[in-house]
Amino acid sequence: MFADRAYFFDHGLRFECQQCGQCCTGESGTIYVGPEEIAAMAAHLGLPVGPFVETYLYPFRDSHSIREDDLGNCLFYDQGCTIYPVRPMQCSSFPFWFSNLRSEKRWQALRRECPGIGQGRLYTKQEILARVQRALRF
Ligand code: SF4
């Protein structure tokens, strides 16, 4: 995506997480944790990095992914995200992922899964594109 091109979100999009947990629970999936994100997550839980990685992560690509329970729920979800201030970029950039912004239809369809879409503050086109860019590594 390019800053000088026109998109359906040229005038921005509203989003504010409602902490419903729908994107953290249910369907199984990978949640990429970058090498540079691990120490802050471990410190947030008061754990040394080694035991933290062993308990909560598994190897994925060049780094790790977060483990899930048998129901596909993120291990850090407990009536809300328990690592919210240090959650990985994959989580903090949601729902501004390239796959969700391919078309307005796709974005509107996502409202059924994410009640935060259409709520809260307006993200500008520049902010959205910056998040899309950061999320491209996942
Ligand atoms: S589905 Fe949307 S509103 Fe619910 S926790 Fe995820 S980002 Fe927040």
PDB file of C-alpha atoms and ligand atoms in Angstrom:
ATOM      1  CA  MET A   1       0.000   0.000   0.000  1.00  0.00           C
ATOM      2  CA  PHE A   2       1.265   3.456  -0.920  1.00  0.00           C
ATOM      3  CA  ALA A   3       0.654   6.840   0.707  1.00  0.00           C
ATOM      4  CA  ASP A   4       0.023   8.620  -2.607  1.00  0.00           C
ATOM      5  CA  ARG A   5      -2.688   6.219  -3.757  1.00  0.00           C
ATOM      6  CA  ALA A   6      -6.400   6.579  -3.050  1.00  0.00           C
ATOM      7  CA  TYR A   7      -8.018   4.055  -0.710  1.00  0.00           C
ATOM      8  CA  PHE A   8     -11.475   3.704   0.801  1.00  0.00           C
ATOM      9  CA  PHE A   9      -9.945   4.874   4.091  1.00  0.00           C
ATOM     10  CA  ASP A  10      -8.542   8.139   2.754  1.00  0.00           C
ATOM     11  CA  HIS A  11     -10.628  10.002   5.326  1.00  0.00           C
ATOM     12  CA  GLY A  12      -9.659   7.644   8.131  1.00  0.00           C
ATOM     13  CA  LEU A  13     -11.312   4.798  10.004  1.00  0.00           C
ATOM     14  CA  ARG A  14     -12.636   4.581  13.533  1.00  0.00           C
ATOM     15  CA  PHE A  15     -11.487   1.834  15.854  1.00  0.00           C
ATOM     16  CA  GLU A  16     -11.322   1.261  19.571  1.00  0.00           C
ATOM     17  CA  CYS A  17     -10.793  -2.177  21.088  1.00  0.00           C
ATOM     18  CA  GLN A  18     -13.778  -3.201  23.221  1.00  0.00           C
ATOM     19  CA  GLN A  19     -11.731  -5.926  24.929  1.00  0.00           C
ATOM     20  CA  CYS A  20     -14.299  -8.538  23.920  1.00  0.00           C
ATOM     21  CA  GLY A  21     -11.595 -11.142  23.319  1.00  0.00           C
ATOM     22  CA  GLN A  22     -13.039 -12.448  20.050  1.00  0.00           C
ATOM     23  CA  CYS A  23      -9.727 -12.075  18.244  1.00  0.00           C
ATOM     24  CA  CYS A  24      -7.827 -13.742  21.116  1.00  0.00           C
ATOM     25  CA  THR A  25     -10.030 -16.793  21.602  1.00  0.00           C
ATOM     26  CA  GLY A  26     -11.629 -19.595  19.634  1.00  0.00           C
ATOM     27  CA  GLU A  27     -10.083 -20.358  16.289  1.00  0.00           C
ATOM     28  CA  SER A  28      -6.471 -21.462  16.552  1.00  0.00           C
ATOM     29  CA  GLY A  29      -3.773 -19.386  14.866  1.00  0.00           C
ATOM     30  CA  THR A  30      -0.231 -18.159  15.145  1.00  0.00           C
ATOM     31  CA  ILE A  31       0.589 -14.991  17.054  1.00  0.00           C
ATOM     32  CA  TYR A  32       4.025 -13.852  16.027  1.00  0.00           C
ATOM     33  CA  VAL A  33       6.261 -12.497  18.790  1.00  0.00           C
ATOM     34  CA  GLY A  34       9.346 -10.702  17.474  1.00  0.00           C
ATOM     35  CA  PRO A  35      12.719 -11.376  19.150  1.00  0.00           C
ATOM     36  CA  GLU A  36      12.761  -7.767  20.386  1.00  0.00           C
ATOM     37  CA  GLU A  37       9.321  -8.145  22.031  1.00  0.00           C
ATOM     38  CA  ILE A  38      10.080 -11.077  24.316  1.00  0.00           C
ATOM     39  CA  ALA A  39      11.985  -9.376  27.147  1.00  0.00           C
ATOM     40  CA  ALA A  40       9.253  -6.813  27.830  1.00  0.00           C
ATOM     41  CA  MET A  41       6.579  -9.508  27.925  1.00  0.00           C
ATOM     42  CA  ALA A  42       8.617 -11.611  30.358  1.00  0.00           C
ATOM     43  CA  ALA A  43       9.334  -8.586  32.558  1.00  0.00           C
ATOM     44  CA  HIS A  44       5.643  -7.663  32.590  1.00  0.00           C
ATOM     45  CA  LEU A  45       4.914 -11.050  34.138  1.00  0.00           C
ATOM     46  CA  GLY A  46       7.941 -10.860  36.445  1.00  0.00           C
ATOM     47  CA  LEU A  47       9.599 -13.865  34.826  1.00  0.00           C
ATOM     48  CA  PRO A  48      13.130 -14.464  33.525  1.00  0.00           C
ATOM     49  CA  VAL A  49      13.168 -14.745  29.718  1.00  0.00           C
ATOM     50  CA  GLY A  50      14.086 -18.474  29.645  1.00  0.00           C
ATOM     51  CA  PRO A  51      11.167 -19.794  31.739  1.00  0.00           C
ATOM     52  CA  PHE A  52       8.815 -17.302  30.082  1.00  0.00           C
ATOM     53  CA  VAL A  53       9.670 -18.583  26.592  1.00  0.00           C
ATOM     54  CA  GLU A  54       9.387 -22.202  27.699  1.00  0.00           C
ATOM     55  CA  THR A  55       5.987 -21.700  29.297  1.00  0.00           C
ATOM     56  CA  TYR A  56       4.231 -19.347  26.915  1.00  0.00           C
ATOM     57  CA  LEU A  57       5.901 -19.523  23.494  1.00  0.00           C
ATOM     58  CA  TYR A  58       6.904 -22.032  20.821  1.00  0.00           C
ATOM     59  CA  PRO A  59       9.358 -21.593  17.933  1.00  0.00           C
ATOM     60  CA  PHE A  60       7.832 -19.987  14.841  1.00  0.00           C
ATOM     61  CA  ARG A  61       9.628 -18.649  11.757  1.00  0.00           C
ATOM     62  CA  ASP A  62      12.651 -16.609  12.906  1.00  0.00           C
ATOM     63  CA  SER A  63      11.255 -16.193  16.441  1.00  0.00           C
ATOM     64  CA  HIS A  64       8.214 -17.476  18.371  1.00  0.00           C
ATOM     65  CA  SER A  65       4.428 -17.668  18.546  1.00  0.00           C
ATOM     66  CA  ILE A  66       2.237 -17.601  21.658  1.00  0.00           C
ATOM     67  CA  ARG A  67       0.876 -20.919  22.888  1.00  0.00           C
ATOM     68  CA  GLU A  68      -2.875 -21.490  23.050  1.00  0.00           C
ATOM     69  CA  ASP A  69      -4.977 -23.692  25.284  1.00  0.00           C
ATOM     70  CA  ASP A  70      -6.944 -26.694  23.992  1.00  0.00           C
ATOM     71  CA  LEU A  71      -9.781 -24.415  22.900  1.00  0.00           C
ATOM     72  CA  GLY A  72      -7.494 -22.220  20.799  1.00  0.00           C
ATOM     73  CA  ASN A  73      -7.517 -19.376  23.327  1.00  0.00           C
ATOM     74  CA  CYS A  74      -4.392 -17.258  23.710  1.00  0.00           C
ATOM     75  CA  LEU A  75      -2.679 -18.184  26.993  1.00  0.00           C
ATOM     76  CA  PHE A  76      -2.609 -14.502  27.929  1.00  0.00           C
ATOM     77  CA  TYR A  77      -6.356 -14.059  27.635  1.00  0.00           C
ATOM     78  CA  ASP A  78      -8.208 -14.047  30.934  1.00  0.00           C
ATOM     79  CA  GLN A  79     -11.306 -11.848  30.745  1.00  0.00           C
ATOM     80  CA  GLY A  80      -9.120  -9.430  28.799  1.00  0.00           C
ATOM     81  CA  CYS A  81      -5.511  -9.349  27.667  1.00  0.00           C
ATOM     82  CA  THR A  82      -3.220  -9.842  30.669  1.00  0.00           C
ATOM     83  CA  ILE A  83      -0.219  -8.416  28.800  1.00  0.00           C
ATOM     84  CA  TYR A  84      -2.035  -5.560  27.068  1.00  0.00           C
ATOM     85  CA  PRO A  85       0.666  -2.850  27.530  1.00  0.00           C
ATOM     86  CA  VAL A  86       3.342  -5.151  26.077  1.00  0.00           C
ATOM     87  CA  ARG A  87       1.259  -7.241  23.678  1.00  0.00           C
ATOM     88  CA  PRO A  88       3.025  -8.168  20.419  1.00  0.00           C
ATOM     89  CA  MET A  89       2.826  -5.957  17.343  1.00  0.00           C
ATOM     90  CA  GLN A  90       0.621  -8.529  15.618  1.00  0.00           C
ATOM     91  CA  CYS A  91      -2.040  -7.843  18.262  1.00  0.00           C
ATOM     92  CA  SER A  92      -1.536  -4.089  18.635  1.00  0.00           C
ATOM     93  CA  SER A  93      -1.699  -3.509  14.861  1.00  0.00           C
ATOM     94  CA  PHE A  94      -5.023  -5.383  14.540  1.00  0.00           C
ATOM     95  CA  PRO A  95      -7.358  -4.747  12.760  1.00  0.00           C
ATOM     96  CA  PHE A  96      -5.186  -2.591  10.471  1.00  0.00           C
ATOM     97  CA  TRP A  97      -3.750  -5.522   8.577  1.00  0.00           C
ATOM     98  CA  PHE A  98      -3.314  -5.542   4.793  1.00  0.00           C
ATOM     99  CA  SER A  99      -5.647  -8.532   4.519  1.00  0.00           C
ATOM    100  CA  ASN A 100      -8.417  -6.607   6.302  1.00  0.00           C
ATOM    101  CA  LEU A 101      -7.959  -3.439   4.250  1.00  0.00           C
ATOM    102  CA  ARG A 102      -7.965  -4.938   0.783  1.00  0.00           C
ATOM    103  CA  SER A 103     -11.471  -3.565   0.237  1.00  0.00           C
ATOM    104  CA  GLU A 104     -14.174  -1.677   2.075  1.00  0.00           C
ATOM    105  CA  LYS A 105     -16.342  -4.793   1.800  1.00  0.00           C
ATOM    106  CA  ARG A 106     -13.735  -6.847   3.660  1.00  0.00           C
ATOM    107  CA  TRP A 107     -13.391  -4.133   6.317  1.00  0.00           C
ATOM    108  CA  GLN A 108     -17.165  -3.898   6.825  1.00  0.00           C
ATOM    109  CA  ALA A 109     -17.444  -7.692   6.990  1.00  0.00           C
ATOM    110  CA  LEU A 110     -14.865  -7.696   9.780  1.00  0.00           C
ATOM    111  CA  ARG A 111     -17.308  -5.716  11.944  1.00  0.00           C
ATOM    112  CA  ARG A 112     -19.157  -8.970  12.550  1.00  0.00           C
ATOM    113  CA  GLU A 113     -16.034 -10.362  14.256  1.00  0.00           C
ATOM    114  CA  CYS A 114     -14.640  -7.174  15.820  1.00  0.00           C
ATOM    115  CA  PRO A 115     -17.076  -4.820  17.586  1.00  0.00           C
ATOM    116  CA  GLY A 116     -14.292  -2.258  17.981  1.00  0.00           C
ATOM    117  CA  ILE A 117     -14.506  -1.338  14.281  1.00  0.00           C
ATOM    118  CA  GLY A 118     -16.443   1.886  13.810  1.00  0.00           C
ATOM    119  CA  GLN A 119     -15.960   2.867  17.481  1.00  0.00           C
ATOM    120  CA  GLY A 120     -13.656   5.337  19.182  1.00  0.00           C
ATOM    121  CA  ARG A 121     -11.106   7.621  17.666  1.00  0.00           C
ATOM    122  CA  LEU A 122     -10.454   8.243  14.017  1.00  0.00           C
ATOM    123  CA  TYR A 123      -7.188   6.810  12.693  1.00  0.00           C
ATOM    124  CA  THR A 124      -5.836   8.860   9.800  1.00  0.00           C
ATOM    125  CA  LYS A 125      -4.792   7.331   6.501  1.00  0.00           C
ATOM    126  CA  GLN A 126      -1.154   7.899   7.485  1.00  0.00           C
ATOM    127  CA  GLU A 127      -1.612   6.102  10.821  1.00  0.00           C
ATOM    128  CA  ILE A 128      -3.395   3.225   9.121  1.00  0.00           C
ATOM    129  CA  LEU A 129      -0.705   2.832   6.465  1.00  0.00           C
ATOM    130  CA  ALA A 130       2.004   2.912   9.148  1.00  0.00           C
ATOM    131  CA  ARG A 131       0.285   0.060  10.973  1.00  0.00           C
ATOM    132  CA  VAL A 132      -0.229  -1.912   7.783  1.00  0.00           C
ATOM    133  CA  GLN A 133       3.475  -1.510   7.062  1.00  0.00           C
ATOM    134  CA  ARG A 134       4.496  -2.767  10.507  1.00  0.00           C
ATOM    135  CA  ALA A 135       2.103  -5.707  10.293  1.00  0.00           C
ATOM    136  CA  LEU A 136       3.486  -6.875   6.935  1.00  0.00           C
ATOM    137  CA  ARG A 137       6.134  -8.951   8.705  1.00  0.00           C
ATOM    138  CA  PHE A 138       3.525 -11.389  10.087  1.00  0.00           C
TER     139      PHE A 138
HETATM  140  S1  SF4 B   1     -12.287  -8.499  18.359  1.00  0.00           S
HETATM  141 FE1  SF4 B   1     -11.888  -6.276  18.211  1.00  0.00          FE
HETATM  142  S2  SF4 B   1     -12.909  -5.372  19.989  1.00  0.00           S
HETATM  143 FE2  SF4 B   1     -12.721  -7.577  20.386  1.00  0.00          FE
HETATM  144  S3  SF4 B   1     -10.760  -7.810  21.529  1.00  0.00           S
HETATM  145 FE3  SF4 B   1     -10.287  -8.090  19.354  1.00  0.00          FE
HETATM  146  S4  SF4 B   1      -9.682  -6.039  18.622  1.00  0.00           S
HETATM  147 FE4  SF4 B   1     -10.767  -5.760  20.578  1.00  0.00          FE
END
